[in-house]
Amino acid sequence: MATEAIVAMESNFLVPNGTFFVELFAFAIMVWLLAKFVIPPINKAMTARQEAIRQQFADLDQAKSEAHEAEEEFRSQIADARHEAARIREEAREQGAAIIAEMREQAQAEAQRIVEHAHTQIEADRKAAVTSLRNEVGTLATTLAGRIVGEALDDEARQSRVVDRFLADLDSKSGAN
């Protein structure tokens, strides 16, 4: 029975044996080594990685806000450029209208000058024609009067009086009609 008690003691699984303590001691050393040398660098790397991700998100948010500001500034500049272009077009239209009006006035003044010059030229031509016609009519009248009267009217003074009387008669007849 004593051997049975010893065998029963050895087979009792609730009582730890020596290998259990060695395995427990080796496990504790492994946990301590992992906790001392392996886990801190892993934690440090994970913390650094999380901080880098947070920084990237912060940079992304900042870049996004800067992009929105740049977009708003761009839109503002485009709107200003459109307003400026519209203003320049309006000024060009006004200047074009002013130039057209000025050219029209110059053309009208030139046309008026040409018409006045033409009237002056016509009046001078008419006077020259009247003078030439008077001389020719006077010559014809004195020749005709000389034939009718039967004597030559070579005297200049007499010729001039006859021509003037004849033309005055013509003027009075044409004025009466």
PDB file of C-alpha atoms in Angstrom:
ATOM      1  CA  MET A   1       0.000   0.000   0.000  1.00  0.00           C
ATOM      2  CA  ALA A   2       2.775   2.278   0.565  1.00  0.00           C
ATOM      3  CA  THR A   3       3.833   1.868  -2.984  1.00  0.00           C
ATOM      4  CA  GLU A   4       0.322   2.509  -4.030  1.00  0.00           C
ATOM      5  CA  ALA A   5       0.341   5.735  -2.069  1.00  0.00           C
ATOM      6  CA  ILE A   6       3.575   6.782  -3.680  1.00  0.00           C
ATOM      7  CA  VAL A   7       2.289   5.842  -7.104  1.00  0.00           C
ATOM      8  CA  ALA A   8      -0.950   7.612  -6.313  1.00  0.00           C
ATOM      9  CA  MET A   9       1.033  10.647  -5.314  1.00  0.00           C
ATOM     10  CA  GLU A  10       2.987  10.615  -8.462  1.00  0.00           C
ATOM     11  CA  SER A  11      -0.055  10.312 -10.614  1.00  0.00           C
ATOM     12  CA  ASN A  12      -1.925  13.155  -8.946  1.00  0.00           C
ATOM     13  CA  PHE A  13      -2.142  15.779 -11.617  1.00  0.00           C
ATOM     14  CA  LEU A  14      -3.074  18.525  -9.167  1.00  0.00           C
ATOM     15  CA  VAL A  15       0.314  18.497  -7.533  1.00  0.00           C
ATOM     16  CA  PRO A  16       2.927  20.267  -9.629  1.00  0.00           C
ATOM     17  CA  ASN A  17       6.149  18.508 -10.358  1.00  0.00           C
ATOM     18  CA  GLY A  18       9.653  19.966 -11.016  1.00  0.00           C
ATOM     19  CA  THR A  19       9.314  20.355 -14.767  1.00  0.00           C
ATOM     20  CA  PHE A  20       6.314  22.552 -14.239  1.00  0.00           C
ATOM     21  CA  PHE A  21       8.392  24.990 -12.203  1.00  0.00           C
ATOM     22  CA  VAL A  22      11.172  24.971 -14.784  1.00  0.00           C
ATOM     23  CA  GLU A  23       8.656  25.576 -17.574  1.00  0.00           C
ATOM     24  CA  LEU A  24       7.018  28.301 -15.507  1.00  0.00           C
ATOM     25  CA  PHE A  25      10.417  29.916 -14.847  1.00  0.00           C
ATOM     26  CA  ALA A  26      11.334  29.726 -18.598  1.00  0.00           C
ATOM     27  CA  PHE A  27       7.944  31.221 -19.499  1.00  0.00           C
ATOM     28  CA  ALA A  28       8.472  34.085 -17.038  1.00  0.00           C
ATOM     29  CA  ILE A  29      11.925  34.771 -18.480  1.00  0.00           C
ATOM     30  CA  MET A  30      10.458  34.795 -22.015  1.00  0.00           C
ATOM     31  CA  VAL A  31       7.675  37.177 -20.938  1.00  0.00           C
ATOM     32  CA  TRP A  32      10.200  39.400 -19.186  1.00  0.00           C
ATOM     33  CA  LEU A  33      12.495  39.409 -22.267  1.00  0.00           C
ATOM     34  CA  LEU A  34       9.557  40.184 -24.544  1.00  0.00           C
ATOM     35  CA  ALA A  35       8.302  42.931 -22.210  1.00  0.00           C
ATOM     36  CA  LYS A  36      11.803  44.385 -21.814  1.00  0.00           C
ATOM     37  CA  PHE A  37      13.245  44.200 -25.318  1.00  0.00           C
ATOM     38  CA  VAL A  38      10.594  43.397 -27.954  1.00  0.00           C
ATOM     39  CA  ILE A  39       7.317  45.083 -26.960  1.00  0.00           C
ATOM     40  CA  PRO A  40       8.728  48.630 -26.214  1.00  0.00           C
ATOM     41  CA  PRO A  41      10.209  49.088 -29.724  1.00  0.00           C
ATOM     42  CA  ILE A  42       6.978  47.731 -31.224  1.00  0.00           C
ATOM     43  CA  ASN A  43       4.928  50.113 -29.078  1.00  0.00           C
ATOM     44  CA  LYS A  44       7.299  52.950 -29.962  1.00  0.00           C
ATOM     45  CA  ALA A  45       6.987  52.144 -33.687  1.00  0.00           C
ATOM     46  CA  MET A  46       3.193  51.912 -33.431  1.00  0.00           C
ATOM     47  CA  THR A  47       3.024  55.227 -31.538  1.00  0.00           C
ATOM     48  CA  ALA A  48       5.277  56.878 -34.109  1.00  0.00           C
ATOM     49  CA  ARG A  49       3.168  55.455 -36.915  1.00  0.00           C
ATOM     50  CA  GLN A  50      -0.065  56.689 -35.296  1.00  0.00           C
ATOM     51  CA  GLU A  51       1.510  60.124 -34.784  1.00  0.00           C
ATOM     52  CA  ALA A  52       2.634  60.180 -38.439  1.00  0.00           C
ATOM     53  CA  ILE A  53      -0.899  59.259 -39.546  1.00  0.00           C
ATOM     54  CA  ARG A  54      -2.352  62.027 -37.326  1.00  0.00           C
ATOM     55  CA  GLN A  55       0.179  64.478 -38.805  1.00  0.00           C
ATOM     56  CA  GLN A  56      -0.742  63.376 -42.331  1.00  0.00           C
ATOM     57  CA  PHE A  57      -4.423  63.930 -41.563  1.00  0.00           C
ATOM     58  CA  ALA A  58      -3.628  67.368 -40.117  1.00  0.00           C
ATOM     59  CA  ASP A  59      -1.521  68.190 -43.190  1.00  0.00           C
ATOM     60  CA  LEU A  60      -4.311  66.911 -45.423  1.00  0.00           C
ATOM     61  CA  ASP A  61      -6.870  69.103 -43.643  1.00  0.00           C
ATOM     62  CA  GLN A  62      -4.545  72.101 -43.899  1.00  0.00           C
ATOM     63  CA  ALA A  63      -3.880  71.413 -47.587  1.00  0.00           C
ATOM     64  CA  LYS A  64      -7.614  71.031 -48.160  1.00  0.00           C
ATOM     65  CA  SER A  65      -8.353  74.388 -46.502  1.00  0.00           C
ATOM     66  CA  GLU A  66      -5.504  76.029 -48.453  1.00  0.00           C
ATOM     67  CA  ALA A  67      -6.892  74.521 -51.658  1.00  0.00           C
ATOM     68  CA  HIS A  68     -10.346  75.924 -50.845  1.00  0.00           C
ATOM     69  CA  GLU A  69      -8.818  79.336 -50.114  1.00  0.00           C
ATOM     70  CA  ALA A  70      -6.814  79.200 -53.345  1.00  0.00           C
ATOM     71  CA  GLU A  71      -9.938  78.169 -55.258  1.00  0.00           C
ATOM     72  CA  GLU A  72     -11.920  81.053 -53.759  1.00  0.00           C
ATOM     73  CA  GLU A  73      -9.092  83.464 -54.552  1.00  0.00           C
ATOM     74  CA  PHE A  74      -8.931  82.081 -58.097  1.00  0.00           C
ATOM     75  CA  ARG A  75     -12.670  82.504 -58.546  1.00  0.00           C
ATOM     76  CA  SER A  76     -12.437  86.016 -57.139  1.00  0.00           C
ATOM     77  CA  GLN A  77      -9.608  86.853 -59.537  1.00  0.00           C
ATOM     78  CA  ILE A  78     -11.579  85.412 -62.465  1.00  0.00           C
ATOM     79  CA  ALA A  79     -14.614  87.472 -61.473  1.00  0.00           C
ATOM     80  CA  ASP A  80     -12.417  90.578 -61.178  1.00  0.00           C
ATOM     81  CA  ALA A  81     -10.856  89.825 -64.554  1.00  0.00           C
ATOM     82  CA  ARG A  82     -14.296  89.445 -66.112  1.00  0.00           C
ATOM     83  CA  HIS A  83     -15.411  92.754 -64.614  1.00  0.00           C
ATOM     84  CA  GLU A  84     -12.214  94.404 -65.825  1.00  0.00           C
ATOM     85  CA  ALA A  85     -12.684  92.932 -69.317  1.00  0.00           C
ATOM     86  CA  ALA A  86     -16.279  94.172 -69.381  1.00  0.00           C
ATOM     87  CA  ARG A  87     -15.115  97.624 -68.283  1.00  0.00           C
ATOM     88  CA  ILE A  88     -12.404  97.677 -70.957  1.00  0.00           C
ATOM     89  CA  ARG A  89     -14.897  96.551 -73.609  1.00  0.00           C
ATOM     90  CA  GLU A  90     -17.302  99.301 -72.534  1.00  0.00           C
ATOM     91  CA  GLU A  91     -14.511 101.898 -72.635  1.00  0.00           C
ATOM     92  CA  ALA A  92     -13.500 100.650 -76.095  1.00  0.00           C
ATOM     93  CA  ARG A  93     -17.114 100.876 -77.240  1.00  0.00           C
ATOM     94  CA  GLU A  94     -17.355 104.437 -75.905  1.00  0.00           C
ATOM     95  CA  GLN A  95     -14.042 105.396 -77.508  1.00  0.00           C
ATOM     96  CA  GLY A  96     -15.170 103.808 -80.778  1.00  0.00           C
ATOM     97  CA  ALA A  97     -18.426 105.736 -80.653  1.00  0.00           C
ATOM     98  CA  ALA A  98     -16.511 108.946 -79.905  1.00  0.00           C
ATOM     99  CA  ILE A  99     -14.114 108.286 -82.774  1.00  0.00           C
ATOM    100  CA  ILE A 100     -17.021 107.548 -85.115  1.00  0.00           C
ATOM    101  CA  ALA A 101     -18.787 110.738 -84.025  1.00  0.00           C
ATOM    102  CA  GLU A 102     -15.583 112.741 -84.482  1.00  0.00           C
ATOM    103  CA  MET A 103     -14.990 111.228 -87.925  1.00  0.00           C
ATOM    104  CA  ARG A 104     -18.615 111.931 -88.846  1.00  0.00           C
ATOM    105  CA  GLU A 105     -18.207 115.568 -87.771  1.00  0.00           C
ATOM    106  CA  GLN A 106     -14.973 115.843 -89.735  1.00  0.00           C
ATOM    107  CA  ALA A 107     -16.639 114.292 -92.778  1.00  0.00           C
ATOM    108  CA  GLN A 108     -19.577 116.683 -92.478  1.00  0.00           C
ATOM    109  CA  ALA A 109     -17.217 119.651 -92.103  1.00  0.00           C
ATOM    110  CA  GLU A 110     -15.234 118.460 -95.136  1.00  0.00           C
ATOM    111  CA  ALA A 111     -18.444 117.967 -97.104  1.00  0.00           C
ATOM    112  CA  GLN A 112     -19.595 121.460 -96.091  1.00  0.00           C
ATOM    113  CA  ARG A 113     -16.221 122.891 -97.120  1.00  0.00           C
ATOM    114  CA  ILE A 114     -16.403 121.073-100.461  1.00  0.00           C
ATOM    115  CA  VAL A 115     -19.969 122.312-101.039  1.00  0.00           C
ATOM    116  CA  GLU A 116     -18.972 125.893-100.175  1.00  0.00           C
ATOM    117  CA  HIS A 117     -15.950 125.631-102.449  1.00  0.00           C
ATOM    118  CA  ALA A 118     -18.187 124.257-105.209  1.00  0.00           C
ATOM    119  CA  HIS A 119     -20.647 127.134-104.714  1.00  0.00           C
ATOM    120  CA  THR A 120     -17.802 129.618-104.854  1.00  0.00           C
ATOM    121  CA  GLN A 121     -16.421 127.952-107.962  1.00  0.00           C
ATOM    122  CA  ILE A 122     -19.874 127.876-109.580  1.00  0.00           C
ATOM    123  CA  GLU A 123     -20.408 131.544-108.755  1.00  0.00           C
ATOM    124  CA  ALA A 124     -17.013 132.422-110.239  1.00  0.00           C
ATOM    125  CA  ASP A 125     -17.764 130.313-113.323  1.00  0.00           C
ATOM    126  CA  ARG A 126     -21.175 131.964-113.635  1.00  0.00           C
ATOM    127  CA  LYS A 127     -19.627 135.433-113.401  1.00  0.00           C
ATOM    128  CA  ALA A 128     -17.004 134.473-115.958  1.00  0.00           C
ATOM    129  CA  ALA A 129     -19.708 133.051-118.194  1.00  0.00           C
ATOM    130  CA  VAL A 130     -21.827 136.197-117.789  1.00  0.00           C
ATOM    131  CA  THR A 131     -18.836 138.396-118.575  1.00  0.00           C
ATOM    132  CA  SER A 132     -17.893 136.276-121.557  1.00  0.00           C
ATOM    133  CA  LEU A 133     -21.506 136.171-122.662  1.00  0.00           C
ATOM    134  CA  ARG A 134     -21.793 139.953-122.303  1.00  0.00           C
ATOM    135  CA  ASN A 135     -18.754 140.433-124.455  1.00  0.00           C
ATOM    136  CA  GLU A 136     -20.007 138.017-127.107  1.00  0.00           C
ATOM    137  CA  VAL A 137     -23.549 139.357-126.935  1.00  0.00           C
ATOM    138  CA  GLY A 138     -22.157 142.861-127.071  1.00  0.00           C
ATOM    139  CA  THR A 139     -20.099 142.063-130.144  1.00  0.00           C
ATOM    140  CA  LEU A 140     -23.022 140.333-131.796  1.00  0.00           C
ATOM    141  CA  ALA A 141     -25.381 143.146-130.828  1.00  0.00           C
ATOM    142  CA  THR A 142     -23.114 145.873-132.192  1.00  0.00           C
ATOM    143  CA  THR A 143     -22.558 143.909-135.362  1.00  0.00           C
ATOM    144  CA  LEU A 144     -26.278 143.345-135.740  1.00  0.00           C
ATOM    145  CA  ALA A 145     -27.082 146.953-134.822  1.00  0.00           C
ATOM    146  CA  GLY A 146     -24.503 148.126-137.299  1.00  0.00           C
ATOM    147  CA  ARG A 147     -26.136 146.099-140.034  1.00  0.00           C
ATOM    148  CA  ILE A 148     -29.585 147.296-139.084  1.00  0.00           C
ATOM    149  CA  VAL A 149     -28.606 150.925-138.764  1.00  0.00           C
ATOM    150  CA  GLY A 150     -26.333 150.701-141.713  1.00  0.00           C
ATOM    151  CA  GLU A 151     -23.328 152.251-140.075  1.00  0.00           C
ATOM    152  CA  ALA A 152     -20.494 150.713-138.160  1.00  0.00           C
ATOM    153  CA  LEU A 153     -20.434 151.070-134.426  1.00  0.00           C
ATOM    154  CA  ASP A 154     -16.714 150.958-133.962  1.00  0.00           C
ATOM    155  CA  ASP A 155     -16.667 153.489-131.186  1.00  0.00           C
ATOM    156  CA  GLU A 156     -16.061 151.700-127.871  1.00  0.00           C
ATOM    157  CA  ALA A 157     -18.187 154.028-125.767  1.00  0.00           C
ATOM    158  CA  ARG A 158     -21.095 153.807-128.097  1.00  0.00           C
ATOM    159  CA  GLN A 159     -20.706 150.045-128.331  1.00  0.00           C
ATOM    160  CA  SER A 160     -20.660 149.759-124.548  1.00  0.00           C
ATOM    161  CA  ARG A 161     -23.817 151.870-124.180  1.00  0.00           C
ATOM    162  CA  VAL A 162     -25.672 149.811-126.780  1.00  0.00           C
ATOM    163  CA  VAL A 163     -24.648 146.512-125.107  1.00  0.00           C
ATOM    164  CA  ASP A 164     -25.606 147.761-121.640  1.00  0.00           C
ATOM    165  CA  ARG A 165     -28.992 148.971-122.849  1.00  0.00           C
ATOM    166  CA  PHE A 166     -29.608 145.685-124.643  1.00  0.00           C
ATOM    167  CA  LEU A 167     -28.729 143.588-121.593  1.00  0.00           C
ATOM    168  CA  ALA A 168     -30.796 145.804-119.308  1.00  0.00           C
ATOM    169  CA  ASP A 169     -33.767 145.277-121.610  1.00  0.00           C
ATOM    170  CA  LEU A 170     -33.157 141.522-121.512  1.00  0.00           C
ATOM    171  CA  ASP A 171     -32.925 141.526-117.718  1.00  0.00           C
ATOM    172  CA  SER A 172     -36.117 143.509-117.355  1.00  0.00           C
ATOM    173  CA  LYS A 173     -37.952 141.167-119.713  1.00  0.00           C
ATOM    174  CA  SER A 174     -36.679 138.036-117.982  1.00  0.00           C
ATOM    175  CA  GLY A 175     -37.472 139.522-114.534  1.00  0.00           C
ATOM    176  CA  ALA A 176     -41.037 140.251-115.597  1.00  0.00           C
ATOM    177  CA  ASN A 177     -41.660 136.616-116.610  1.00  0.00           C
TER     178      ASN A 177
END
